[in-house]
Short mmCIF file of C-alpha atoms in Angstrom, two decimals:
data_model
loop_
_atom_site.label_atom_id
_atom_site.label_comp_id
_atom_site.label_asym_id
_atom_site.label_seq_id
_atom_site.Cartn_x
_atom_site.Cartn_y
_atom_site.Cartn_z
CA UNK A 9 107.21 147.10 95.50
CA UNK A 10 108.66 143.74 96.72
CA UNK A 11 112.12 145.47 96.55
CA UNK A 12 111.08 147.27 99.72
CA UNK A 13 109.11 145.35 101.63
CA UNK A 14 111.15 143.06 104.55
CA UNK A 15 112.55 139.52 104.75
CA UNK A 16 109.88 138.75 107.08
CA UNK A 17 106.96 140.41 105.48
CA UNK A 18 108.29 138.48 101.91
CA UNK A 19 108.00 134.95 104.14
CA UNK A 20 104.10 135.70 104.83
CA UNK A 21 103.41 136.59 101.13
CA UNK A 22 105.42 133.82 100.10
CA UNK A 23 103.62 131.64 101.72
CA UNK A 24 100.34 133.36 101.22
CA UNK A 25 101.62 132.74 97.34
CA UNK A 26 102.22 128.97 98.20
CA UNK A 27 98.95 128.25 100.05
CA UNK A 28 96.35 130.00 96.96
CA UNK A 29 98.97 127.74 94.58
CA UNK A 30 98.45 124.52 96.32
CA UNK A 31 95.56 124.04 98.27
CA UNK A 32 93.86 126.41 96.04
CA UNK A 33 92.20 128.81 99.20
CA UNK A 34 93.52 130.10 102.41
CA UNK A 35 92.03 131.38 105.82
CA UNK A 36 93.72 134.80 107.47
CA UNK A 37 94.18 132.67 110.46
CA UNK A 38 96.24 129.97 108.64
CA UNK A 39 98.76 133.39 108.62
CA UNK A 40 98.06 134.59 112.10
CA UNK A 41 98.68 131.16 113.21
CA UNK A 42 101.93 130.07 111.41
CA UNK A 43 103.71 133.16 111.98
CA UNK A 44 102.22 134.08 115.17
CA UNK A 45 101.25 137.66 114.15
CA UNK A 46 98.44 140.12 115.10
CA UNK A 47 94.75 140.21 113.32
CA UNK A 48 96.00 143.63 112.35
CA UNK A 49 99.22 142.32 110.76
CA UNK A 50 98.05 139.70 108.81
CA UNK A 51 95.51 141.78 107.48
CA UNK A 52 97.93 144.16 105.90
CA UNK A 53 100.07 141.07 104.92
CA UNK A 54 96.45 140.34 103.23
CA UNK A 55 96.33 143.85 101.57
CA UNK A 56 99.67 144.04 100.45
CA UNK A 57 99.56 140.51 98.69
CA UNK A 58 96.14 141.94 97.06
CA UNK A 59 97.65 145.26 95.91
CA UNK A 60 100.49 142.98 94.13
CA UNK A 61 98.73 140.52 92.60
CA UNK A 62 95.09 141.72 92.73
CA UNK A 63 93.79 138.54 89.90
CA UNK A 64 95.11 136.03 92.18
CA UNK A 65 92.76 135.45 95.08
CA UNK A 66 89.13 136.37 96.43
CA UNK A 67 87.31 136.50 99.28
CA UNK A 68 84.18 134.56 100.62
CA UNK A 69 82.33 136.07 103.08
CA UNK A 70 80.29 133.24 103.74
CA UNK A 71 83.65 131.25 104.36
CA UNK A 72 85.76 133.65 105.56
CA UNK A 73 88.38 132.23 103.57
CA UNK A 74 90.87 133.45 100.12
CA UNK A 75 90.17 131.42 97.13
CA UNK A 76 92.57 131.12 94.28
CA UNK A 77 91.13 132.55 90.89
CA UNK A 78 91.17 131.16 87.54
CA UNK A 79 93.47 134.48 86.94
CA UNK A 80 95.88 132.85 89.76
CA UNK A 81 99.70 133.58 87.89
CA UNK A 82 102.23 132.78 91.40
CA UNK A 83 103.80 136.44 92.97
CA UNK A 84 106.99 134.28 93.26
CA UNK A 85 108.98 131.89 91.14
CA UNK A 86 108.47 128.24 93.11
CA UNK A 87 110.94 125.94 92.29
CA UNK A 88 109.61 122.29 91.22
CA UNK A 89 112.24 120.15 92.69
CA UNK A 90 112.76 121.89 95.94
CA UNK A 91 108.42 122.28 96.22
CA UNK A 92 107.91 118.83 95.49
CA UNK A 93 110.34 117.70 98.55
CA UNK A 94 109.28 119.87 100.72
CA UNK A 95 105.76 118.65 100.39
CA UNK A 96 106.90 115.44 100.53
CA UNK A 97 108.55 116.21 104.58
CA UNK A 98 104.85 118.25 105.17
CA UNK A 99 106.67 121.48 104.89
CA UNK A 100 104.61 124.56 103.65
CA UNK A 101 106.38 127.44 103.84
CA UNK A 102 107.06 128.59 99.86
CA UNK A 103 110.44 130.02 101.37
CA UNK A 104 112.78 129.06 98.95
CA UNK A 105 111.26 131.36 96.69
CA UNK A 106 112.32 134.43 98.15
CA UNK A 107 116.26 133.22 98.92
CA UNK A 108 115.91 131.46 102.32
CA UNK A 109 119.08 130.09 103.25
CA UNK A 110 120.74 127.21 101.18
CA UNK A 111 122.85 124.85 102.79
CA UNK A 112 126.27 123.40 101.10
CA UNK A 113 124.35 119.86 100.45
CA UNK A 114 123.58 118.82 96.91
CA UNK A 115 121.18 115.87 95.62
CA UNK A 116 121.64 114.03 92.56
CA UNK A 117 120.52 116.10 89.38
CA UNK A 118 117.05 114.61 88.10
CA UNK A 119 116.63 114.74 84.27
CA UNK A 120 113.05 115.37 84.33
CA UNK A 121 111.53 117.83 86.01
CA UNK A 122 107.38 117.87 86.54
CA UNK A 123 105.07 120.77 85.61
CA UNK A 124 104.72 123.31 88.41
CA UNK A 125 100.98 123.80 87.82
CA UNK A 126 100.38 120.17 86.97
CA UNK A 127 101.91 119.53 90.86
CA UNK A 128 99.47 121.98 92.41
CA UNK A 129 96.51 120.88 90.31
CA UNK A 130 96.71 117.27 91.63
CA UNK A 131 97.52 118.78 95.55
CA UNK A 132 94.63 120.51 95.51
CA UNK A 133 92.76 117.58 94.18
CA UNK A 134 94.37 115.40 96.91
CA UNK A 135 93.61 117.89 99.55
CA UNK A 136 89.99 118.10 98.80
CA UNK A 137 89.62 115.02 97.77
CA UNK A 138 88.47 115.50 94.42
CA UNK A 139 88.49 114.00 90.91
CA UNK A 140 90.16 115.28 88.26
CA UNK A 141 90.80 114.31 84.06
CA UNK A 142 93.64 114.44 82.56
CA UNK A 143 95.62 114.28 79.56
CA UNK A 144 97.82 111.37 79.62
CA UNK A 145 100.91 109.88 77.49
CA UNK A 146 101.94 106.50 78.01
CA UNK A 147 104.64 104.56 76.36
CA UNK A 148 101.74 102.14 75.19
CA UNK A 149 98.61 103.78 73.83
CA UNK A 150 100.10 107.09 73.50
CA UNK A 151 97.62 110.31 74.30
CA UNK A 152 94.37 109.68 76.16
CA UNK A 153 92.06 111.43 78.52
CA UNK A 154 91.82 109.55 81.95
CA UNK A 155 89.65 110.24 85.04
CA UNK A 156 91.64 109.56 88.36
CA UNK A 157 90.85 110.02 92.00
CA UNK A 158 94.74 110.75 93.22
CA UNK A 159 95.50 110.30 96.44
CA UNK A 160 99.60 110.55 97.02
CA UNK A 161 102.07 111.93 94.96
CA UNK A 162 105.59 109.90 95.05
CA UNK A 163 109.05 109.65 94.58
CA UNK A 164 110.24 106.41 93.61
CA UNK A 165 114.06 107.78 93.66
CA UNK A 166 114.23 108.40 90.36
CA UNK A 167 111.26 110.40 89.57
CA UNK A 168 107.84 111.38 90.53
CA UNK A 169 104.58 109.54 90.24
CA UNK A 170 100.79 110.04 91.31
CA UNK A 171 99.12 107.24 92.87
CA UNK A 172 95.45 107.26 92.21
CA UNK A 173 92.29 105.38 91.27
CA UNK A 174 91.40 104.88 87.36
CA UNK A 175 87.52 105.23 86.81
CA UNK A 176 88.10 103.43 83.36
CA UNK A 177 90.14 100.15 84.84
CA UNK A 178 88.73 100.49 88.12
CA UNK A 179 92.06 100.17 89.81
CA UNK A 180 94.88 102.39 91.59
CA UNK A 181 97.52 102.66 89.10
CA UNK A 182 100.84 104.82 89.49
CA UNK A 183 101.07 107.79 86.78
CA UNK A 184 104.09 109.66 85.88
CA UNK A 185 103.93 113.14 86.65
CA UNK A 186 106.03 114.62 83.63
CA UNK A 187 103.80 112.97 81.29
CA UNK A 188 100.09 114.33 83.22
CA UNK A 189 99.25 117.26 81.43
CA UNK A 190 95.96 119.43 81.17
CA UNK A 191 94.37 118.74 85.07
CA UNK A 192 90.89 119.48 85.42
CA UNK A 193 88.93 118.79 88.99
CA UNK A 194 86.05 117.58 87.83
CA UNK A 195 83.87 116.87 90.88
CA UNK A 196 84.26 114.83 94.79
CA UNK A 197 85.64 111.94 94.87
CA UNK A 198 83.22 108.93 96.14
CA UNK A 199 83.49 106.79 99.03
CA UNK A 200 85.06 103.59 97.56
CA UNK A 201 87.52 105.38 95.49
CA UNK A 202 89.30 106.95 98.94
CA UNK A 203 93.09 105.62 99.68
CA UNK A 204 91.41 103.80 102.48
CA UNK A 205 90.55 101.30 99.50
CA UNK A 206 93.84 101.09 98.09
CA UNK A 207 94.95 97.47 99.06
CA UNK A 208 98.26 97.43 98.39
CA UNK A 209 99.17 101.06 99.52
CA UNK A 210 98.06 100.31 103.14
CA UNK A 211 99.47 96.79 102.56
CA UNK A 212 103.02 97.11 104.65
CA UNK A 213 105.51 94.14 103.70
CA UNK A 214 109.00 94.15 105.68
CA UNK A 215 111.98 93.99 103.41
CA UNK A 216 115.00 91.63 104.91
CA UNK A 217 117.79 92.96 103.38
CA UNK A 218 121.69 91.27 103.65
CA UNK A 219 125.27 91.68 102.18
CA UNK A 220 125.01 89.90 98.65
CA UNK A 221 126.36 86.82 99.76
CA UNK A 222 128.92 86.39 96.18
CA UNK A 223 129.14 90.17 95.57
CA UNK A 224 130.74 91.56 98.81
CA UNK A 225 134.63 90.77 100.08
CA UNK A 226 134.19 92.65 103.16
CA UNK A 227 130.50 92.56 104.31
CA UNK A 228 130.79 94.73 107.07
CA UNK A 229 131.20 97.82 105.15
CA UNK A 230 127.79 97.30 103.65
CA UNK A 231 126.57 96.71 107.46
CA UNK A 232 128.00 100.15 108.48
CA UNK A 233 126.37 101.36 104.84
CA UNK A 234 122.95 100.64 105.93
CA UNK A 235 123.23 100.43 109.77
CA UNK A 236 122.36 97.00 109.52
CA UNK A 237 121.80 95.03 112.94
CA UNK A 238 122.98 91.22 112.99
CA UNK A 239 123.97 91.51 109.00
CA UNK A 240 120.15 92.28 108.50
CA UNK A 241 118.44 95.60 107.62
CA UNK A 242 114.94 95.21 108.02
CA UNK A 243 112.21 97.74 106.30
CA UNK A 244 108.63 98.25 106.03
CA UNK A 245 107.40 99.56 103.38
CA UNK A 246 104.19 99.84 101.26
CA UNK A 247 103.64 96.89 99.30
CA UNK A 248 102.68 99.40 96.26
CA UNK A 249 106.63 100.55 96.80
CA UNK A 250 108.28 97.80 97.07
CA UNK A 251 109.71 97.26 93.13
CA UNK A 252 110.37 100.86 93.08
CA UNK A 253 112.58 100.22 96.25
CA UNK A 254 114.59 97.02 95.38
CA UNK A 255 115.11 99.02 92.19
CA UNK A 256 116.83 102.14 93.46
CA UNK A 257 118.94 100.04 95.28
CA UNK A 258 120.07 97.11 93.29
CA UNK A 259 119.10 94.82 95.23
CA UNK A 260 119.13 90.87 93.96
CA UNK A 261 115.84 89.39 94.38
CA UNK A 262 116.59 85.88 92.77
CA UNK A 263 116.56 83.06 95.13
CA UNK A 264 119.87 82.07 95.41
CA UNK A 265 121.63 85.77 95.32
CA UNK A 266 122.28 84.49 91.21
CA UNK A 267 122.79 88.16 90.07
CA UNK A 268 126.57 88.85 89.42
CA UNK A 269 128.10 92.47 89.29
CA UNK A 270 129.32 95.37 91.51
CA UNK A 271 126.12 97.30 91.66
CA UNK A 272 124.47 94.15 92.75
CA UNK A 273 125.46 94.77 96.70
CA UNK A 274 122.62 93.66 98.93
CA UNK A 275 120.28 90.18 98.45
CA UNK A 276 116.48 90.16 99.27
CA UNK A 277 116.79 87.09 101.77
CA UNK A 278 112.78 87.20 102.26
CA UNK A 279 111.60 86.54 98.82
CA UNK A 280 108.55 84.53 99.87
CA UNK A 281 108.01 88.36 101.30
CA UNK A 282 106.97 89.30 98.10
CA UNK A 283 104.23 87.01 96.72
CA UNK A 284 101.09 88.90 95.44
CA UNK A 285 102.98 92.37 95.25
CA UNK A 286 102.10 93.84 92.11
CA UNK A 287 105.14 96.48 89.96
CA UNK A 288 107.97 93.63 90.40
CA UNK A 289 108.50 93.02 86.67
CA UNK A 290 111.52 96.11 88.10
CA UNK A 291 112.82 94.80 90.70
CA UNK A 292 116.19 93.13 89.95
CA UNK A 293 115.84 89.42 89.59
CA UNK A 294 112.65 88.57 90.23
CA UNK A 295 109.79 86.85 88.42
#
């Protein structure tokens, strides 16, 4: 039946599709409103999602509102990578499921890829701010089952990560999303486990950021690199970020710029920047 329905009609049930996937529920006038359609049209958009995929959503009446069921199987094939940016820029749309138009840009290829349903679990968990337990592999202890609170989910540049309170350390740790596995919401989140509470995620350091002072022949190519003003690019960023940043991009955090090689092109000038900011055992140079 898809085969015949329009482009435009596929973009409402795609995202119809997108919205029961990861907030888990959807109002008609979340439709009405995004695509600026009449109460009659969404309702058919409503009717012809429901005659496709009839185990994937119901209706409150007290609420007014489509949940997801337990049922819930997607009407269209999301793709991980291009989902998880696009929620990442705030865009909701579901689009590039049904062919929307792709643009002659490629990214680096990523050689792990995170679990669809595992994504949307811990959005909807975000969203409503609930808790959820997991199954979780780390490289130390192996399998265990972990209650979080999560409240972001990240790219560090080279792959994803969910930032989130542990109930059993009592702490906001980072988890890798290819290694979450078996999500569960298992009630609301409480008041002192909010992101509010998470120190060094509201914590904003500013980076200083130079040509590597022994690496670089010709620093003003790295200046037009990073648009730097007066041989200095300056940036803010969360002090929960800031090893997976001076990671990505090489940069020398020893005091003296002591780190020889090519990839080594920019120097962390403002070390002292960087005193109580935990995840640095990664960043180049420093400890």
């Amino acid at each position: 039946m898809l085969d015949s329905v329009s482009f435009a009609q596929k973009q409402r049930l795609a995202y119809i599709d997108f919205c029961l996937l990861f907030r888990g529920s959807i109002y008609r006038n979340d439709l009405i409103n995004r695509f600026e359609v009449g109460l009659s049209a969404g309702s058919r958009d409503f009717n012809l999602y429901k005659q496709l995929a009839p185990q994937n959503l119901r209706y409150d009446q007290q609420q007014k509102r489509y949940f997801q069921t337990d049922a819930f199987k997607p009407l269209f094939q999301h793709d991980p990578q291009r989902t998880l940016v696009k929620l990442a820029n705030d865009i909701s749309d579901g689009f590039d499921a049904i062919g929307d138009i792709h643009f002659p840009v490629e990214a680096p290829s990523r050689l792990n890829v995170p679990d669809l349903f595992v994504v949307a679990r811990l959005v909807q968990a975000i969203l409503n701010q609930k808790a959820i337990e997991v199954t979780y592999t780390s490289l130390s202890s192996g399998n265990s089952v972990k209650q979080l609170v999560p409240h972001a989910i990240v790219d560090n540049g080279l792959r994803w990560h969910l930032r989130a309170f542990d109930r059993v350390s009592q702490s906001y740790r980072d988890f890798v999303l290819t290694r979450i596995e078996k999500v569960n919401i298992c009630g609301s989140a409480e008041d002192f486990e909010g992101t509010e509470n998470d120190h060094e995620w509201q914590r904003m350091i500013p980076l200083q950021l130079v040509p590597h002072p022994h690496n670089i022949k010709h620093k003003s190519a790295i200046e037009r690199d990073y648009g730097m003003k007066n041989g200095v690019l300056t940036v803010e960023v969360r002090a929960a970020m800031a090893g997976y940043l001076l990671r990505r991009w090489n940069v020398d955090c020893t005091e003296d710029a002591d780190l020889r090689g090519p990839e080594y092109q920019l120097w962390l000038r403002n070390r002292v920047t960087l005193v109580d900011t935990p995840n640095l055992a990664i960043a180049p140079g420093y400890g």
